[in-house]
mmCIF file with all atom_site columns, C-alpha atoms and ligand atoms in Angstrom:
data_model
loop_
_atom_site.group_PDB
_atom_site.id
_atom_site.type_symbol
_atom_site.label_atom_id
_atom_site.label_alt_id
_atom_site.label_comp_id
_atom_site.label_asym_id
_atom_site.label_entity_id
_atom_site.label_seq_id
_atom_site.pdbx_PDB_ins_code
_atom_site.Cartn_x
_atom_site.Cartn_y
_atom_site.Cartn_z
_atom_site.occupancy
_atom_site.B_iso_or_equiv
_atom_site.pdbx_formal_charge
_atom_site.auth_seq_id
_atom_site.auth_comp_id
_atom_site.auth_asym_id
_atom_site.auth_atom_id
_atom_site.pdbx_PDB_model_num
ATOM   1   C  CA  . MET A 1 1   ? -21.932 -20.273 -0.675  1.00 50.00 ? 4   MET A CA  1
ATOM   2   C  CA  . SER A 1 2   ? -24.594 -22.284 -2.482  1.00 57.00 ? 5   SER A CA  1
ATOM   3   C  CA  . ASP A 1 3   ? -26.515 -24.999 -1.000  1.00 74.00 ? 6   ASP A CA  1
ATOM   4   C  CA  . ALA A 1 4   ? -26.364 -26.913 -4.431  1.00 82.00 ? 7   ALA A CA  1
ATOM   5   C  CA  . PHE A 1 5   ? -22.462 -27.849 -3.354  1.00 88.00 ? 8   PHE A CA  1
ATOM   6   C  CA  . PRO A 1 6   ? -22.004 -30.876 -1.246  1.00 94.00 ? 9   PRO A CA  1
ATOM   7   C  CA  . PRO A 1 7   ? -20.320 -29.393 1.736   1.00 95.00 ? 10  PRO A CA  1
ATOM   8   C  CA  . PRO A 1 8   ? -16.359 -30.512 1.419   1.00 96.00 ? 11  PRO A CA  1
ATOM   9   C  CA  . LEU A 1 9   ? -16.639 -29.073 -2.289  1.00 96.00 ? 12  LEU A CA  1
ATOM   10  C  CA  . ALA A 1 10  ? -17.746 -25.850 -1.056  1.00 96.00 ? 13  ALA A CA  1
ATOM   11  C  CA  . ARG A 1 11  ? -14.890 -26.025 1.714   1.00 96.00 ? 14  ARG A CA  1
ATOM   12  C  CA  . LEU A 1 12  ? -12.365 -26.333 -0.979  1.00 97.00 ? 15  LEU A CA  1
ATOM   13  C  CA  . VAL A 1 13  ? -13.783 -23.595 -3.111  1.00 97.00 ? 16  VAL A CA  1
ATOM   14  C  CA  . GLU A 1 14  ? -13.676 -21.307 0.069   1.00 97.00 ? 17  GLU A CA  1
ATOM   15  C  CA  . ALA A 1 15  ? -10.293 -22.105 1.078   1.00 97.00 ? 18  ALA A CA  1
ATOM   16  C  CA  . LEU A 1 16  ? -9.195  -21.514 -2.874  1.00 97.00 ? 19  LEU A CA  1
ATOM   17  C  CA  . LYS A 1 17  ? -10.712 -18.254 -2.927  1.00 97.00 ? 20  LYS A CA  1
ATOM   18  C  CA  . ARG A 1 18  ? -8.150  -17.400 0.015   1.00 97.00 ? 21  ARG A CA  1
ATOM   19  C  CA  . LEU A 1 19  ? -5.683  -17.186 -2.700  1.00 96.00 ? 22  LEU A CA  1
ATOM   20  C  CA  . PRO A 1 20  ? -4.530  -13.494 -4.291  1.00 93.00 ? 23  PRO A CA  1
ATOM   21  C  CA  . GLY A 1 21  ? -6.651  -12.367 -7.006  1.00 95.00 ? 24  GLY A CA  1
ATOM   22  C  CA  . VAL A 1 22  ? -9.039  -15.543 -6.996  1.00 97.00 ? 25  VAL A CA  1
ATOM   23  C  CA  . GLY A 1 23  ? -12.730 -14.910 -7.091  1.00 97.00 ? 26  GLY A CA  1
ATOM   24  C  CA  . ALA A 1 24  ? -15.762 -17.601 -6.902  1.00 95.00 ? 27  ALA A CA  1
ATOM   25  C  CA  . LYS A 1 25  ? -15.492 -18.569 -10.213 1.00 96.00 ? 28  LYS A CA  1
ATOM   26  C  CA  . SER A 1 26  ? -11.652 -19.469 -10.584 1.00 97.00 ? 29  SER A CA  1
ATOM   27  C  CA  . ALA A 1 27  ? -12.307 -21.074 -7.320  1.00 97.00 ? 30  ALA A CA  1
ATOM   28  C  CA  . GLN A 1 28  ? -14.580 -23.474 -8.764  1.00 97.00 ? 31  GLN A CA  1
ATOM   29  C  CA  . ARG A 1 29  ? -12.869 -24.011 -11.851 1.00 97.00 ? 32  ARG A CA  1
ATOM   30  C  CA  . MET A 1 30  ? -9.496  -25.067 -9.537  1.00 97.00 ? 33  MET A CA  1
ATOM   31  C  CA  . ALA A 1 31  ? -11.567 -26.985 -7.444  1.00 97.00 ? 34  ALA A CA  1
ATOM   32  C  CA  . LEU A 1 32  ? -13.090 -29.019 -10.253 1.00 97.00 ? 35  LEU A CA  1
ATOM   33  C  CA  . HIS A 1 33  ? -9.944  -29.085 -12.375 1.00 97.00 ? 36  HIS A CA  1
ATOM   34  C  CA  . LEU A 1 34  ? -8.296  -30.773 -9.159  1.00 97.00 ? 37  LEU A CA  1
ATOM   35  C  CA  . LEU A 1 35  ? -10.711 -33.658 -8.403  1.00 96.00 ? 38  LEU A CA  1
ATOM   36  C  CA  . ASP A 1 36  ? -11.771 -33.930 -12.458 1.00 96.00 ? 39  ASP A CA  1
ATOM   37  C  CA  . ARG A 1 37  ? -8.047  -34.113 -13.787 1.00 95.00 ? 40  ARG A CA  1
ATOM   38  C  CA  . ASP A 1 38  ? -5.353  -33.926 -11.279 1.00 97.00 ? 41  ASP A CA  1
ATOM   39  C  CA  . ARG A 1 39  ? -5.853  -35.553 -7.675  1.00 96.00 ? 42  ARG A CA  1
ATOM   40  C  CA  . GLU A 1 40  ? -2.364  -36.477 -7.649  1.00 97.00 ? 43  GLU A CA  1
ATOM   41  C  CA  . GLY A 1 41  ? -1.721  -32.770 -8.035  1.00 96.00 ? 44  GLY A CA  1
ATOM   42  C  CA  . ALA A 1 42  ? -4.042  -32.124 -5.507  1.00 97.00 ? 45  ALA A CA  1
ATOM   43  C  CA  . ARG A 1 43  ? -2.196  -34.463 -2.794  1.00 97.00 ? 46  ARG A CA  1
ATOM   44  C  CA  . PHE A 1 44  ? 0.956   -32.861 -3.584  1.00 98.00 ? 47  PHE A CA  1
ATOM   45  C  CA  . LEU A 1 45  ? -0.660  -29.242 -3.346  1.00 96.00 ? 48  LEU A CA  1
ATOM   46  C  CA  . VAL A 1 46  ? -1.854  -30.368 0.382   1.00 96.00 ? 49  VAL A CA  1
ATOM   47  C  CA  . GLU A 1 47  ? 1.459   -32.091 0.986   1.00 97.00 ? 50  GLU A CA  1
ATOM   48  C  CA  . SER A 1 48  ? 3.531   -28.910 -0.120  1.00 97.00 ? 51  SER A CA  1
ATOM   49  C  CA  . ILE A 1 49  ? 1.065   -26.149 1.946   1.00 97.00 ? 52  ILE A CA  1
ATOM   50  C  CA  . GLY A 1 50  ? 1.415   -28.563 5.113   1.00 97.00 ? 53  GLY A CA  1
ATOM   51  C  CA  . GLY A 1 51  ? 5.186   -28.893 4.772   1.00 95.00 ? 54  GLY A CA  1
ATOM   52  C  CA  . ALA A 1 52  ? 5.756   -25.459 4.166   1.00 95.00 ? 55  ALA A CA  1
ATOM   53  C  CA  . LEU A 1 53  ? 3.787   -24.265 6.972   1.00 95.00 ? 56  LEU A CA  1
ATOM   54  C  CA  . ASP A 1 54  ? 5.365   -26.618 9.189   1.00 94.00 ? 57  ASP A CA  1
ATOM   55  C  CA  . ASP A 1 55  ? 9.059   -26.451 8.273   1.00 94.00 ? 58  ASP A CA  1
ATOM   56  C  CA  . LEU A 1 56  ? 9.713   -22.760 7.371   1.00 94.00 ? 59  LEU A CA  1
ATOM   57  C  CA  . THR A 1 57  ? 10.416  -20.380 10.292  1.00 94.00 ? 60  THR A CA  1
ATOM   58  C  CA  . ARG A 1 58  ? 11.678  -16.712 10.128  1.00 94.00 ? 61  ARG A CA  1
ATOM   59  C  CA  . CYS A 1 59  ? 15.357  -16.228 10.197  1.00 95.00 ? 62  CYS A CA  1
ATOM   60  C  CA  . PRO A 1 60  ? 16.261  -14.242 13.444  1.00 94.00 ? 63  PRO A CA  1
ATOM   61  C  CA  . THR A 1 61  ? 18.804  -12.408 11.388  1.00 95.00 ? 64  THR A CA  1
ATOM   62  C  CA  . CYS A 1 62  ? 17.152  -11.702 7.919   1.00 96.00 ? 65  CYS A CA  1
ATOM   63  C  CA  . ARG A 1 63  ? 13.989  -12.142 8.535   1.00 96.00 ? 66  ARG A CA  1
ATOM   64  C  CA  . MET A 1 64  ? 13.502  -14.087 5.353   1.00 96.00 ? 67  MET A CA  1
ATOM   65  C  CA  . TYR A 1 65  ? 11.969  -17.731 5.305   1.00 95.00 ? 68  TYR A CA  1
ATOM   66  C  CA  . ARG A 1 66  ? 14.406  -20.428 6.045   1.00 95.00 ? 69  ARG A CA  1
ATOM   67  C  CA  . ALA A 1 67  ? 14.168  -24.256 6.624   1.00 92.00 ? 70  ALA A CA  1
ATOM   68  C  CA  . ALA A 1 68  ? 15.848  -25.806 9.483   1.00 81.00 ? 71  ALA A CA  1
ATOM   69  C  CA  . GLU A 1 69  ? 18.636  -24.058 11.093  1.00 80.00 ? 72  GLU A CA  1
ATOM   70  C  CA  . HIS A 1 70  ? 20.656  -22.956 8.276   1.00 87.00 ? 73  HIS A CA  1
ATOM   71  C  CA  . CYS A 1 71  ? 19.814  -19.906 6.620   1.00 95.00 ? 74  CYS A CA  1
ATOM   72  C  CA  . ARG A 1 72  ? 20.775  -19.763 3.043   1.00 95.00 ? 75  ARG A CA  1
ATOM   73  C  CA  . TYR A 1 73  ? 20.857  -15.808 2.931   1.00 96.00 ? 76  TYR A CA  1
ATOM   74  C  CA  . CYS A 1 74  ? 23.262  -15.386 5.901   1.00 96.00 ? 77  CYS A CA  1
ATOM   75  C  CA  . SER A 1 75  ? 25.953  -17.586 5.067   1.00 95.00 ? 78  SER A CA  1
ATOM   76  C  CA  . ASP A 1 76  ? 29.842  -16.402 5.752   1.00 95.00 ? 79  ASP A CA  1
ATOM   77  C  CA  . GLU A 1 77  ? 30.261  -16.492 1.915   1.00 96.00 ? 80  GLU A CA  1
ATOM   78  C  CA  . ARG A 1 78  ? 27.679  -13.661 1.729   1.00 97.00 ? 81  ARG A CA  1
ATOM   79  C  CA  . SER A 1 79  ? 28.982  -11.610 4.270   1.00 96.00 ? 82  SER A CA  1
ATOM   80  C  CA  . ARG A 1 80  ? 32.099  -11.584 2.697   1.00 96.00 ? 83  ARG A CA  1
ATOM   81  C  CA  . ALA A 1 81  ? 30.956  -9.703  -0.269  1.00 94.00 ? 84  ALA A CA  1
ATOM   82  C  CA  . GLY A 1 82  ? 30.469  -6.587  2.351   1.00 96.00 ? 85  GLY A CA  1
ATOM   83  C  CA  . GLN A 1 83  ? 27.054  -5.708  1.342   1.00 97.00 ? 86  GLN A CA  1
ATOM   84  C  CA  . LEU A 1 84  ? 23.584  -5.627  2.919   1.00 97.00 ? 87  LEU A CA  1
ATOM   85  C  CA  . CYS A 1 85  ? 20.835  -5.041  1.087   1.00 97.00 ? 88  CYS A CA  1
ATOM   86  C  CA  . VAL A 1 86  ? 17.535  -3.757  2.685   1.00 96.00 ? 89  VAL A CA  1
ATOM   87  C  CA  . ILE A 1 87  ? 14.251  -4.778  1.060   1.00 95.00 ? 90  ILE A CA  1
ATOM   88  C  CA  . GLU A 1 88  ? 10.723  -4.227  1.884   1.00 94.00 ? 91  GLU A CA  1
ATOM   89  C  CA  . SER A 1 89  ? 9.302   -7.925  1.567   1.00 93.00 ? 92  SER A CA  1
ATOM   90  C  CA  . PRO A 1 90  ? 10.242  -11.501 1.013   1.00 94.00 ? 93  PRO A CA  1
ATOM   91  C  CA  . ALA A 1 91  ? 9.166   -11.401 -2.506  1.00 92.00 ? 94  ALA A CA  1
ATOM   92  C  CA  . ASP A 1 92  ? 11.808  -8.243  -3.252  1.00 91.00 ? 95  ASP A CA  1
ATOM   93  C  CA  . LEU A 1 93  ? 14.266  -10.833 -2.224  1.00 93.00 ? 96  LEU A CA  1
ATOM   94  C  CA  . LEU A 1 94  ? 13.284  -13.290 -4.327  1.00 93.00 ? 97  LEU A CA  1
ATOM   95  C  CA  . ALA A 1 95  ? 13.229  -10.801 -7.400  1.00 90.00 ? 98  ALA A CA  1
ATOM   96  C  CA  . ILE A 1 96  ? 16.662  -9.748  -6.555  1.00 91.00 ? 99  ILE A CA  1
ATOM   97  C  CA  . GLU A 1 97  ? 18.190  -13.218 -6.505  1.00 93.00 ? 100 GLU A CA  1
ATOM   98  C  CA  . GLN A 1 98  ? 16.406  -14.674 -9.658  1.00 90.00 ? 101 GLN A CA  1
ATOM   99  C  CA  . HIS A 1 99  ? 16.950  -11.256 -11.528 1.00 88.00 ? 102 HIS A CA  1
ATOM   100 C  CA  . THR A 1 100 ? 20.106  -9.791  -10.496 1.00 90.00 ? 103 THR A CA  1
ATOM   101 C  CA  . ASP A 1 101 ? 23.824  -11.170 -10.180 1.00 90.00 ? 104 ASP A CA  1
ATOM   102 C  CA  . TYR A 1 102 ? 23.510  -9.648  -6.393  1.00 93.00 ? 105 TYR A CA  1
ATOM   103 C  CA  . ARG A 1 103 ? 24.938  -12.177 -3.807  1.00 94.00 ? 106 ARG A CA  1
ATOM   104 C  CA  . GLY A 1 104 ? 25.023  -10.581 -0.579  1.00 96.00 ? 107 GLY A CA  1
ATOM   105 C  CA  . ARG A 1 105 ? 23.417  -10.237 2.692   1.00 97.00 ? 108 ARG A CA  1
ATOM   106 C  CA  . TYR A 1 106 ? 19.659  -9.011  3.078   1.00 97.00 ? 109 TYR A CA  1
ATOM   107 C  CA  . PHE A 1 107 ? 17.556  -7.680  5.955   1.00 97.00 ? 110 PHE A CA  1
ATOM   108 C  CA  . VAL A 1 108 ? 13.719  -8.045  5.263   1.00 97.00 ? 111 VAL A CA  1
ATOM   109 C  CA  . LEU A 1 109 ? 11.651  -5.194  6.636   1.00 96.00 ? 112 LEU A CA  1
ATOM   110 C  CA  . LEU A 1 110 ? 8.332   -6.773  6.330   1.00 94.00 ? 113 LEU A CA  1
ATOM   111 C  CA  . GLY A 1 111 ? 6.719   -3.770  5.590   1.00 94.00 ? 114 GLY A CA  1
ATOM   112 C  CA  . ARG A 1 112 ? 7.591   0.256   5.561   1.00 93.00 ? 115 ARG A CA  1
ATOM   113 C  CA  . LEU A 1 113 ? 7.274   2.983   7.488   1.00 94.00 ? 116 LEU A CA  1
ATOM   114 C  CA  . SER A 1 114 ? 3.757   4.218   7.595   1.00 92.00 ? 117 SER A CA  1
ATOM   115 C  CA  . PRO A 1 115 ? 2.222   6.367   10.422  1.00 86.00 ? 118 PRO A CA  1
ATOM   116 C  CA  . LEU A 1 116 ? -1.229  6.044   9.127   1.00 88.00 ? 119 LEU A CA  1
ATOM   117 C  CA  . GLU A 1 117 ? -0.770  2.322   9.116   1.00 88.00 ? 120 GLU A CA  1
ATOM   118 C  CA  . GLY A 1 118 ? 0.840   2.140   12.696  1.00 89.00 ? 121 GLY A CA  1
ATOM   119 C  CA  . THR A 1 119 ? 3.878   0.796   10.946  1.00 91.00 ? 122 THR A CA  1
ATOM   120 C  CA  . GLY A 1 120 ? 6.843   1.927   12.910  1.00 91.00 ? 123 GLY A CA  1
ATOM   121 C  CA  . PRO A 1 121 ? 10.222  0.790   13.401  1.00 92.00 ? 124 PRO A CA  1
ATOM   122 C  CA  . ASP A 1 122 ? 9.232   -1.888  16.151  1.00 91.00 ? 125 ASP A CA  1
ATOM   123 C  CA  . GLU A 1 123 ? 7.310   -3.608  13.467  1.00 92.00 ? 126 GLU A CA  1
ATOM   124 C  CA  . LEU A 1 124 ? 10.301  -3.313  11.146  1.00 94.00 ? 127 LEU A CA  1
ATOM   125 C  CA  . GLY A 1 125 ? 12.550  -4.746  13.409  1.00 94.00 ? 128 GLY A CA  1
ATOM   126 C  CA  . LEU A 1 126 ? 14.973  -2.056  13.235  1.00 95.00 ? 129 LEU A CA  1
ATOM   127 C  CA  . ASP A 1 127 ? 16.669  -3.090  16.178  1.00 95.00 ? 130 ASP A CA  1
ATOM   128 C  CA  . GLN A 1 128 ? 18.017  -6.248  14.661  1.00 95.00 ? 131 GLN A CA  1
ATOM   129 C  CA  . PHE A 1 129 ? 18.731  -3.829  11.940  1.00 96.00 ? 132 PHE A CA  1
ATOM   130 C  CA  . ALA A 1 130 ? 21.190  -1.842  14.413  1.00 96.00 ? 133 ALA A CA  1
ATOM   131 C  CA  . GLU A 1 131 ? 22.505  -4.927  15.600  1.00 95.00 ? 134 GLU A CA  1
ATOM   132 C  CA  . LEU A 1 132 ? 23.698  -6.202  11.759  1.00 96.00 ? 135 LEU A CA  1
ATOM   133 C  CA  . LEU A 1 133 ? 25.044  -2.743  11.322  1.00 96.00 ? 136 LEU A CA  1
ATOM   134 C  CA  . ARG A 1 134 ? 27.188  -3.490  14.115  1.00 95.00 ? 137 ARG A CA  1
ATOM   135 C  CA  . SER A 1 135 ? 28.651  -6.368  12.641  1.00 95.00 ? 138 SER A CA  1
ATOM   136 C  CA  . ASP A 1 136 ? 32.451  -6.054  11.008  1.00 94.00 ? 139 ASP A CA  1
ATOM   137 C  CA  . TRP A 1 137 ? 31.860  -7.687  7.823   1.00 96.00 ? 140 TRP A CA  1
ATOM   138 C  CA  . VAL A 1 138 ? 29.429  -4.623  6.612   1.00 97.00 ? 141 VAL A CA  1
ATOM   139 C  CA  . ARG A 1 139 ? 30.891  -2.325  4.084   1.00 96.00 ? 142 ARG A CA  1
ATOM   140 C  CA  . GLU A 1 140 ? 27.872  -0.972  2.345   1.00 96.00 ? 143 GLU A CA  1
ATOM   141 C  CA  . VAL A 1 141 ? 24.356  -0.613  2.582   1.00 97.00 ? 144 VAL A CA  1
ATOM   142 C  CA  . ILE A 1 142 ? 22.023  -1.328  -0.110  1.00 96.00 ? 145 ILE A CA  1
ATOM   143 C  CA  . LEU A 1 143 ? 18.963  0.522   0.272   1.00 95.00 ? 146 LEU A CA  1
ATOM   144 C  CA  . ALA A 1 144 ? 16.326  -1.010  -2.253  1.00 93.00 ? 147 ALA A CA  1
ATOM   145 C  CA  . THR A 1 145 ? 12.817  -0.228  -0.416  1.00 92.00 ? 148 THR A CA  1
ATOM   146 C  CA  . ASN A 1 146 ? 10.537  0.805   -3.223  1.00 88.00 ? 149 ASN A CA  1
ATOM   147 C  CA  . PRO A 1 147 ? 10.342  4.291   -4.951  1.00 84.00 ? 150 PRO A CA  1
ATOM   148 C  CA  . THR A 1 148 ? 7.305   5.181   -3.302  1.00 85.00 ? 151 THR A CA  1
ATOM   149 C  CA  . VAL A 1 149 ? 6.524   8.192   -0.666  1.00 88.00 ? 152 VAL A CA  1
ATOM   150 C  CA  . GLU A 1 150 ? 6.625   5.891   2.110   1.00 91.00 ? 153 GLU A CA  1
ATOM   151 C  CA  . GLY A 1 151 ? 9.484   3.739   0.463   1.00 91.00 ? 154 GLY A CA  1
ATOM   152 C  CA  . GLU A 1 152 ? 11.643  6.894   0.215   1.00 90.00 ? 155 GLU A CA  1
ATOM   153 C  CA  . THR A 1 153 ? 10.858  7.834   4.074   1.00 92.00 ? 156 THR A CA  1
ATOM   154 C  CA  . THR A 1 154 ? 12.069  4.773   5.002   1.00 94.00 ? 157 THR A CA  1
ATOM   155 C  CA  . ALA A 1 155 ? 15.124  4.669   3.276   1.00 94.00 ? 158 ALA A CA  1
ATOM   156 C  CA  . TYR A 1 156 ? 15.771  8.006   4.852   1.00 94.00 ? 159 TYR A CA  1
ATOM   157 C  CA  . TYR A 1 157 ? 15.500  6.636   7.941   1.00 95.00 ? 160 TYR A CA  1
ATOM   158 C  CA  . LEU A 1 158 ? 17.704  3.763   7.425   1.00 96.00 ? 161 LEU A CA  1
ATOM   159 C  CA  . SER A 1 159 ? 20.194  5.907   5.811   1.00 95.00 ? 162 SER A CA  1
ATOM   160 C  CA  . GLU A 1 160 ? 20.351  7.790   9.098   1.00 96.00 ? 163 GLU A CA  1
ATOM   161 C  CA  . MET A 1 161 ? 20.989  4.856   11.166  1.00 96.00 ? 164 MET A CA  1
ATOM   162 C  CA  . ALA A 1 162 ? 23.741  3.400   8.356   1.00 96.00 ? 165 ALA A CA  1
ATOM   163 C  CA  . ARG A 1 163 ? 25.167  7.120   8.648   1.00 95.00 ? 166 ARG A CA  1
ATOM   164 C  CA  . ALA A 1 164 ? 25.326  6.899   12.441  1.00 95.00 ? 167 ALA A CA  1
ATOM   165 C  CA  . ALA A 1 165 ? 27.325  3.653   12.071  1.00 95.00 ? 168 ALA A CA  1
ATOM   166 C  CA  . GLY A 1 166 ? 29.555  4.863   9.705   1.00 95.00 ? 169 GLY A CA  1
ATOM   167 C  CA  . ILE A 1 167 ? 28.921  2.882   6.910   1.00 96.00 ? 170 ILE A CA  1
ATOM   168 C  CA  . PRO A 1 168 ? 28.555  3.984   3.153   1.00 95.00 ? 171 PRO A CA  1
ATOM   169 C  CA  . ILE A 1 169 ? 24.916  3.894   2.108   1.00 95.00 ? 172 ILE A CA  1
ATOM   170 C  CA  . THR A 1 170 ? 23.982  3.372   -1.572  1.00 94.00 ? 173 THR A CA  1
ATOM   171 C  CA  . ARG A 1 171 ? 20.440  3.502   -3.262  1.00 90.00 ? 174 ARG A CA  1
ATOM   172 C  CA  . LEU A 1 172 ? 19.118  1.813   -6.303  1.00 83.00 ? 175 LEU A CA  1
ATOM   173 C  CA  . ALA A 1 173 ? 19.358  3.640   -9.671  1.00 74.00 ? 176 ALA A CA  1
ATOM   174 C  CA  . HIS A 1 174 ? 15.761  5.175   -10.406 1.00 63.00 ? 177 HIS A CA  1
ATOM   175 C  CA  . GLY A 1 175 ? 15.578  3.646   -13.658 1.00 53.00 ? 178 GLY A CA  1
ATOM   176 C  CA  . LEU A 1 176 ? 12.385  2.128   -11.617 1.00 58.00 ? 179 LEU A CA  1
ATOM   177 C  CA  . PRO A 1 177 ? 9.210   3.574   -12.563 1.00 55.00 ? 180 PRO A CA  1
ATOM   178 C  CA  . VAL A 1 178 ? 7.961   5.687   -9.759  1.00 49.00 ? 181 VAL A CA  1
ATOM   179 C  CA  . GLY A 1 179 ? 5.769   3.740   -7.351  1.00 51.00 ? 182 GLY A CA  1
ATOM   180 C  CA  . GLY A 1 180 ? 7.224   0.575   -9.069  1.00 56.00 ? 183 GLY A CA  1
ATOM   181 C  CA  . GLU A 1 181 ? 7.162   -2.118  -6.601  1.00 68.00 ? 184 GLU A CA  1
ATOM   182 C  CA  . LEU A 1 182 ? 10.310  -4.234  -7.050  1.00 70.00 ? 185 LEU A CA  1
ATOM   183 C  CA  . GLU A 1 183 ? 8.855   -7.584  -7.399  1.00 69.00 ? 186 GLU A CA  1
ATOM   184 C  CA  . TYR A 1 184 ? 6.886   -6.674  -10.301 1.00 68.00 ? 187 TYR A CA  1
ATOM   185 C  CA  . GLN A 1 185 ? 10.325  -5.468  -12.122 1.00 69.00 ? 188 GLN A CA  1
ATOM   186 C  CA  . ASP A 1 186 ? 11.525  -7.576  -15.076 1.00 71.00 ? 189 ASP A CA  1
ATOM   187 C  CA  . ARG A 1 187 ? 15.353  -8.894  -15.236 1.00 70.00 ? 190 ARG A CA  1
ATOM   188 C  CA  . GLY A 1 188 ? 16.729  -5.768  -17.153 1.00 74.00 ? 191 GLY A CA  1
ATOM   189 C  CA  . THR A 1 189 ? 15.067  -3.063  -15.245 1.00 78.00 ? 192 THR A CA  1
ATOM   190 C  CA  . LEU A 1 190 ? 15.851  -4.800  -12.038 1.00 81.00 ? 193 LEU A CA  1
ATOM   191 C  CA  . SER A 1 191 ? 19.396  -5.471  -12.454 1.00 81.00 ? 194 SER A CA  1
ATOM   192 C  CA  . HIS A 1 192 ? 20.186  -2.148  -14.105 1.00 79.00 ? 195 HIS A CA  1
ATOM   193 C  CA  . ALA A 1 193 ? 18.950  -0.468  -10.853 1.00 81.00 ? 196 ALA A CA  1
ATOM   194 C  CA  . PHE A 1 194 ? 21.111  -2.701  -9.022  1.00 81.00 ? 197 PHE A CA  1
ATOM   195 C  CA  . SER A 1 195 ? 24.227  -2.030  -11.018 1.00 80.00 ? 198 SER A CA  1
ATOM   196 C  CA  . GLY A 1 196 ? 23.526  1.579   -11.519 1.00 79.00 ? 199 GLY A CA  1
ATOM   197 C  CA  . ARG A 1 197 ? 23.049  2.243   -7.765  1.00 85.00 ? 200 ARG A CA  1
ATOM   198 C  CA  . ARG A 1 198 ? 24.564  5.427   -6.409  1.00 83.00 ? 201 ARG A CA  1
ATOM   199 C  CA  . ALA A 1 199 ? 25.815  6.877   -3.084  1.00 85.00 ? 202 ALA A CA  1
ATOM   200 C  CA  . PHE A 1 200 ? 22.795  8.122   -1.224  1.00 82.00 ? 203 PHE A CA  1
ATOM   201 C  CA  . GLU A 1 201 ? 22.076  11.765  -0.964  1.00 73.00 ? 204 GLU A CA  1
ATOM   202 C  CA  . GLU A 1 202 ? 19.784  13.328  1.681   1.00 62.00 ? 205 GLU A CA  1
HETATM 203 ZN ZN1 . ZN  B 2 .   ? 18.943  -15.195 7.821   1.00 55.65 ? 27  ZN  B ZN1 1
#
């Protein structure tokens, strides 16, 4: 960072560069925008980041973020739908909530099986998934991992677990472009993939 910057400004620019897709130039523009024109917004940003870091924890059941003890995604009402949707990331969960009518339960893998990256069943919390499969409310497992090679491998592995537990398995319809990440799909594509899901075949 340039010596031309007062240290607190240099530090702010460094911090903003941590955001995905933000380079030095954009970070500098954002920093000056906040300081010059939106100091109230800057305080709001600081408080929101602090609050999110302090108040959000991972739900031990679905592995999504939750505030306090109650997880909105693991409610009894959602269990009554009898469906358990498995996705790779919290971003996928939010995409499904925003773009489809699905209101069942979830399990977030926080990754996908990838021997090259050292991601195995332990990292994906598959012991917890196995425990969920033993719940008496589960009547359908919906595999919504991404349609990539690793996502398909993961789906196959999960399907074996669900099959062993005697639970019917469906997979999202392949209207999704190959290699497309769930979180980048628009409303039409994603809700079509959901409503058109079919029985998982090996
Ligand atoms: Zn939960």
